[in-house]
Short mmCIF file of C-alpha atoms in Angstrom, two decimals:
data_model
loop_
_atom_site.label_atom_id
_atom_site.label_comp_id
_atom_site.label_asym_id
_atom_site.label_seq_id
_atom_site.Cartn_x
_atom_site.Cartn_y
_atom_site.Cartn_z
CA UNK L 778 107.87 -55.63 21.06
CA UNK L 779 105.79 -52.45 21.69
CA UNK L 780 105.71 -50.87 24.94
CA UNK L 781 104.31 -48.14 26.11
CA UNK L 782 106.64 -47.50 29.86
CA UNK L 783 104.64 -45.10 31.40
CA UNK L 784 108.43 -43.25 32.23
CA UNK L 785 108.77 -46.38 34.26
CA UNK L 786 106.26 -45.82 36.21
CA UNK L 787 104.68 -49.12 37.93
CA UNK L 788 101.23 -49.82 39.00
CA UNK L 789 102.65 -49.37 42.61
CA UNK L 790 103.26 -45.48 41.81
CA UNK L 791 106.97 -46.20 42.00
CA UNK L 792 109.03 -45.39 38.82
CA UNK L 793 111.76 -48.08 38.54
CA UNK L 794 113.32 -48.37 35.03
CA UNK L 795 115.08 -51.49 36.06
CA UNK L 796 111.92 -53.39 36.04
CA UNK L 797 110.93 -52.17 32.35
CA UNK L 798 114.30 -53.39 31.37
CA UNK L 799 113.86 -57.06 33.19
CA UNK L 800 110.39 -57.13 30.99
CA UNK L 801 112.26 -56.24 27.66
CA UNK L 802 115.00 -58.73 28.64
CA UNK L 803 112.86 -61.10 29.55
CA UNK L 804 111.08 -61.36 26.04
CA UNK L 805 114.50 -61.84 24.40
CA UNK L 806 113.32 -59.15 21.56
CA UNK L 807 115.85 -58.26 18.47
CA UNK L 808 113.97 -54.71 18.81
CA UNK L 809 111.60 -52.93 20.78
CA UNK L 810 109.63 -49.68 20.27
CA UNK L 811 108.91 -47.90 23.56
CA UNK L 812 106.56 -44.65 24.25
CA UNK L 813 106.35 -42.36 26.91
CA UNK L 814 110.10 -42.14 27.47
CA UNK L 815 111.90 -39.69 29.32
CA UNK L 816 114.82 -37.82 29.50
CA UNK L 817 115.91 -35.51 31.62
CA UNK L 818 112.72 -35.24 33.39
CA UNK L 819 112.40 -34.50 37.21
CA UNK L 820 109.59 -36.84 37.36
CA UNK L 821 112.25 -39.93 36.77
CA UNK L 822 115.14 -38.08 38.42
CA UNK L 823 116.79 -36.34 35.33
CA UNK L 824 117.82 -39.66 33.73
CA UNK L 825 118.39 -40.60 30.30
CA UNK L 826 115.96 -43.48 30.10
CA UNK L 827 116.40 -44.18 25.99
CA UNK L 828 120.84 -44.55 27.41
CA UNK L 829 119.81 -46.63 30.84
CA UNK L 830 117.72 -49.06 28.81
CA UNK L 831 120.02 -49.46 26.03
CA UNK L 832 123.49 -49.84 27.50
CA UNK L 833 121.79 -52.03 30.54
CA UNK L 834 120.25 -54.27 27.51
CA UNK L 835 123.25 -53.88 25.35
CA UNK L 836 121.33 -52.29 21.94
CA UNK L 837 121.36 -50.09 20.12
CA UNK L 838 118.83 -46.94 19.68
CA UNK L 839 117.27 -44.04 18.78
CA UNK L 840 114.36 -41.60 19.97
CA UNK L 841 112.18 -38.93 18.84
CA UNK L 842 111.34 -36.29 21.31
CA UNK L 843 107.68 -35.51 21.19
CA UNK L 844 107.59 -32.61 23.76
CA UNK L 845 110.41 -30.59 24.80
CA UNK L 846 110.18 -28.89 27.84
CA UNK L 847 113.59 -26.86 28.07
CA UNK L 848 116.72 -29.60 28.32
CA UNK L 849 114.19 -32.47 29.23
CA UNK L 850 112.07 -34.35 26.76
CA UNK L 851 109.57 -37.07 26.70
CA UNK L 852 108.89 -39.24 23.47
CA UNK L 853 109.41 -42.24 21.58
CA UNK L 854 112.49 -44.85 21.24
CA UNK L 855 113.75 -47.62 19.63
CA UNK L 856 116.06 -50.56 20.50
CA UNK L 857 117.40 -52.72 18.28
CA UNK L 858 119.84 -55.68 19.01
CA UNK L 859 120.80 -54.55 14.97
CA UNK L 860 122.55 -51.46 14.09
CA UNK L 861 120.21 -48.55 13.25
CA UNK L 862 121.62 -48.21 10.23
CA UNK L 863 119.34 -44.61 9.14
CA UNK L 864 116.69 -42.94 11.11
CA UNK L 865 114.12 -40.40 10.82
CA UNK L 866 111.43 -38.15 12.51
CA UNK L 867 107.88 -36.69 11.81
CA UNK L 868 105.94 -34.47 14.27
CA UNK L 869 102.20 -33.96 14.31
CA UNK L 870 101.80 -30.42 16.10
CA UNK L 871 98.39 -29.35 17.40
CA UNK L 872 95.94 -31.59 19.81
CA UNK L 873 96.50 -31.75 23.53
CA UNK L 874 100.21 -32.16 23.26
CA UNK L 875 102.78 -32.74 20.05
CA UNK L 876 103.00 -36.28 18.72
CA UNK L 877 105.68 -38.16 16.98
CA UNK L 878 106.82 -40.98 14.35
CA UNK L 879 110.33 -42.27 14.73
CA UNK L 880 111.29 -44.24 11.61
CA UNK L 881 114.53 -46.69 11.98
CA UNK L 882 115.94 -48.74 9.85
CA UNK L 883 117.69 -52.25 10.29
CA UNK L 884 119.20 -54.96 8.22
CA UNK L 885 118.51 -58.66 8.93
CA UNK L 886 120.16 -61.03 6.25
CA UNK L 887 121.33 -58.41 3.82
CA UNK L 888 117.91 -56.99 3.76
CA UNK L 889 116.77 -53.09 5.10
CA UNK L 890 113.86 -53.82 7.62
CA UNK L 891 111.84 -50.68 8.32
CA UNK L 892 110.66 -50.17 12.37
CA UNK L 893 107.86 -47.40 12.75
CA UNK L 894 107.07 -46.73 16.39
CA UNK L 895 104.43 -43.64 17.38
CA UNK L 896 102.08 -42.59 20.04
CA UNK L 897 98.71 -41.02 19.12
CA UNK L 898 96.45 -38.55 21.05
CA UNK L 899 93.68 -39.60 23.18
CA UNK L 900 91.03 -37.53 21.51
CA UNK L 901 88.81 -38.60 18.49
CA UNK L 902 89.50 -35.43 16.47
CA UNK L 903 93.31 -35.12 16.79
CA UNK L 904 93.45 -38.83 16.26
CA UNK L 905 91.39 -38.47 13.19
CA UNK L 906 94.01 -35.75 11.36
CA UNK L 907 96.98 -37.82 13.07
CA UNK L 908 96.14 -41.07 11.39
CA UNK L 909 95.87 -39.24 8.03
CA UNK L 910 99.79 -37.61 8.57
CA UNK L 911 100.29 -41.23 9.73
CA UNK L 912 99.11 -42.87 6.66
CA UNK L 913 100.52 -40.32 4.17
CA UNK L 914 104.04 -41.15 5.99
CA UNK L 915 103.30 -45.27 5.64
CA UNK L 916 102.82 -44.80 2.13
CA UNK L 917 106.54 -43.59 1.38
CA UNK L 918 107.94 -46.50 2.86
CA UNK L 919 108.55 -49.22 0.05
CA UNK L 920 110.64 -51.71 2.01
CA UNK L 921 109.21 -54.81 4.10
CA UNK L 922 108.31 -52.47 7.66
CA UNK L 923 106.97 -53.18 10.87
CA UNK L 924 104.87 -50.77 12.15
CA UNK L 925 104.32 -50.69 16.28
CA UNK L 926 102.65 -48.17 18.67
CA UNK L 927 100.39 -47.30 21.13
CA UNK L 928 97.25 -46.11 19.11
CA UNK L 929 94.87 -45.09 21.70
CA UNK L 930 92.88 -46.65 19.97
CA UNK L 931 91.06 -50.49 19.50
CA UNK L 932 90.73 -52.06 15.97
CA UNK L 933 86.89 -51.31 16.03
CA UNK L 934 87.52 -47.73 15.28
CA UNK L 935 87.05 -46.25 11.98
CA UNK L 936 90.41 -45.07 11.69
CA UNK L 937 91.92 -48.33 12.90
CA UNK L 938 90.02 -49.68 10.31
CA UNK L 939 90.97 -47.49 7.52
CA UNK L 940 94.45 -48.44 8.50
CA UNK L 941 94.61 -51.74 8.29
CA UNK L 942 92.57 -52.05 5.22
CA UNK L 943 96.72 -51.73 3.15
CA UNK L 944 98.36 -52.64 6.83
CA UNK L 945 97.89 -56.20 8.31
CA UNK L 946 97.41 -56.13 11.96
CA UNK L 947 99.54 -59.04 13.93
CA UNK L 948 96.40 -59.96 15.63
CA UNK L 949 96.80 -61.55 19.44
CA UNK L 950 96.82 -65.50 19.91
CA UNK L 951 94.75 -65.22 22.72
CA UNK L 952 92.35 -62.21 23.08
CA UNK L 953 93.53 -59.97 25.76
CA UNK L 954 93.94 -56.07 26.91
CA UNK L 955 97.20 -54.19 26.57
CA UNK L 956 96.04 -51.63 29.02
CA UNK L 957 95.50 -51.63 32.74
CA UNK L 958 91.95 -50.30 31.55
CA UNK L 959 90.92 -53.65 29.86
CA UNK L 960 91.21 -52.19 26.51
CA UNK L 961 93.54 -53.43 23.43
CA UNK L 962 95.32 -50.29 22.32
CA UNK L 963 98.46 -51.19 21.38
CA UNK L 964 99.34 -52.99 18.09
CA UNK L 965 101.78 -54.58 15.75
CA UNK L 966 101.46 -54.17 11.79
CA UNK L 967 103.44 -55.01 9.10
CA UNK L 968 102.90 -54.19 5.75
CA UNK L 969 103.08 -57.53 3.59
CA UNK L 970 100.81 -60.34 4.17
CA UNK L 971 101.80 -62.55 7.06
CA UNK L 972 99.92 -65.69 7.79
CA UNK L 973 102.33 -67.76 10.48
CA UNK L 974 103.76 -64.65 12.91
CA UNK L 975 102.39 -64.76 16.23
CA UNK L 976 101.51 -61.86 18.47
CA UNK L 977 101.04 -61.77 22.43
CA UNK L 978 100.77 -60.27 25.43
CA UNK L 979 103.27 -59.85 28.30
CA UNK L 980 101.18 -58.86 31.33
CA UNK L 981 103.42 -56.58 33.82
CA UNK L 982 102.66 -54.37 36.63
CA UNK L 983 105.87 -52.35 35.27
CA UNK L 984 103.54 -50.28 33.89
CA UNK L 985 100.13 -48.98 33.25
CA UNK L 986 100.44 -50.78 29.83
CA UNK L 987 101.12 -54.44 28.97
CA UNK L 988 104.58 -55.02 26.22
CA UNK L 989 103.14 -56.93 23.03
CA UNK L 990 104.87 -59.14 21.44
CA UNK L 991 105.40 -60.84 18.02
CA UNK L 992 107.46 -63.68 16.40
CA UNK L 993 108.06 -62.82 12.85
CA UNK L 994 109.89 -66.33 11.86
CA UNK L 995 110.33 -65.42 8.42
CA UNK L 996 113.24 -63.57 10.09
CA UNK L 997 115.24 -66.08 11.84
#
């Protein structure tokens, strides 16, 4: 699953994390990468929203703060039914506010799966230098990865494009936004050829974004 919460933030103006975590439950996902995650934050009453979600799910996770603003931060996690068994951080300064990559990595029958979960910039130019620090990470990792995230971005654009032309997009079963917008921003890659996993979309009002979801069966 990607996911971007919104801090928990519903499409009633009410931010109740309790709902994000009956959508992740819901889905039954071994992992999930989530954006726009607080902690600490007086906007979502000082809590730790990467520990609520995790020890109310029962997983296992990590997070990569991409603005710190004194003891509170707001970022990027992962959850993982798996132990995280190494993880790792990249920042892309500059733009209208720092972004970050959060690298984790799992093992699923004796084999080290790689999770990549980030959140790009809303503007064309600071998405256009972020890709490029995004695609010089991607090209370090040599082990089967799954790379998730809210792009800001839909696969007609030139950068999406440039992307996937080495990543292979989990395209959707049935056409459909993942933003309260009507646009498909968010997006599920992985970096081997894939031909039977199926991707979807969980429509909530949890958020201002919709969770995504894929069934790679090569897994279970």
């Amino acid at each position: 699953m990607t996911f971007n919460i919104q801090h928990g933030k519903g499409m009633d103006g009410k931010i109740d994390l309790q709902r994000i975590a009956a959508e992740i439950s819901k889905a039954e996902v071994d992992f999930a990468a989530l954006q726009e995650v607080d902690r600490y934050q007086i906007r979502s009453c000082f809590r730790d929203q990467v520990f609520t979600l995790a020890n109310e799910l029962g997983m296992y996770s990590c997070y990569s703060p991409s603005i710190n603003l004194g003891f509170s931060q707001y970022g990027n996690a992962i959850l993982s039914r798996k132990p995280i068994e190494f993880q790792t951080k990249y920042y892309m300064n500059g733009g209208l506010e720092r972004r970050s990559i959060l690298i984790a990595g799992i093992q699923i029958n004796g084999e080290i799966i790689t999770l990549i979960n980030t959140h790009l910039g809303i503007l064309k130019g600071e998405q256009k230098w972020q890709m490029s620090i995004l695609r010089d990470v991607l090209k370090s990792i040599k082990s089967p990865a799954i790379l998730m995230g809210d792009f800001n971005m839909e696969m007609s654009n030139i950068e999406m494009q440039q992307l996937s032309s080495f990543w292979h997009k989990l395209g959707l079963i049935y056409p459909h936004s993942t933003f309260q917008s009507g646009t498909e921003i968010d997006h599920i890659f992985v970096n081997w050829p894939n031909e039977t996993a199926k991707a979807w979309v969980q429509v909530t009002d949890a958020s201002d974004h919709y969770a995504v979801l894929a069934d790679l069966n090569q897994f279970d």
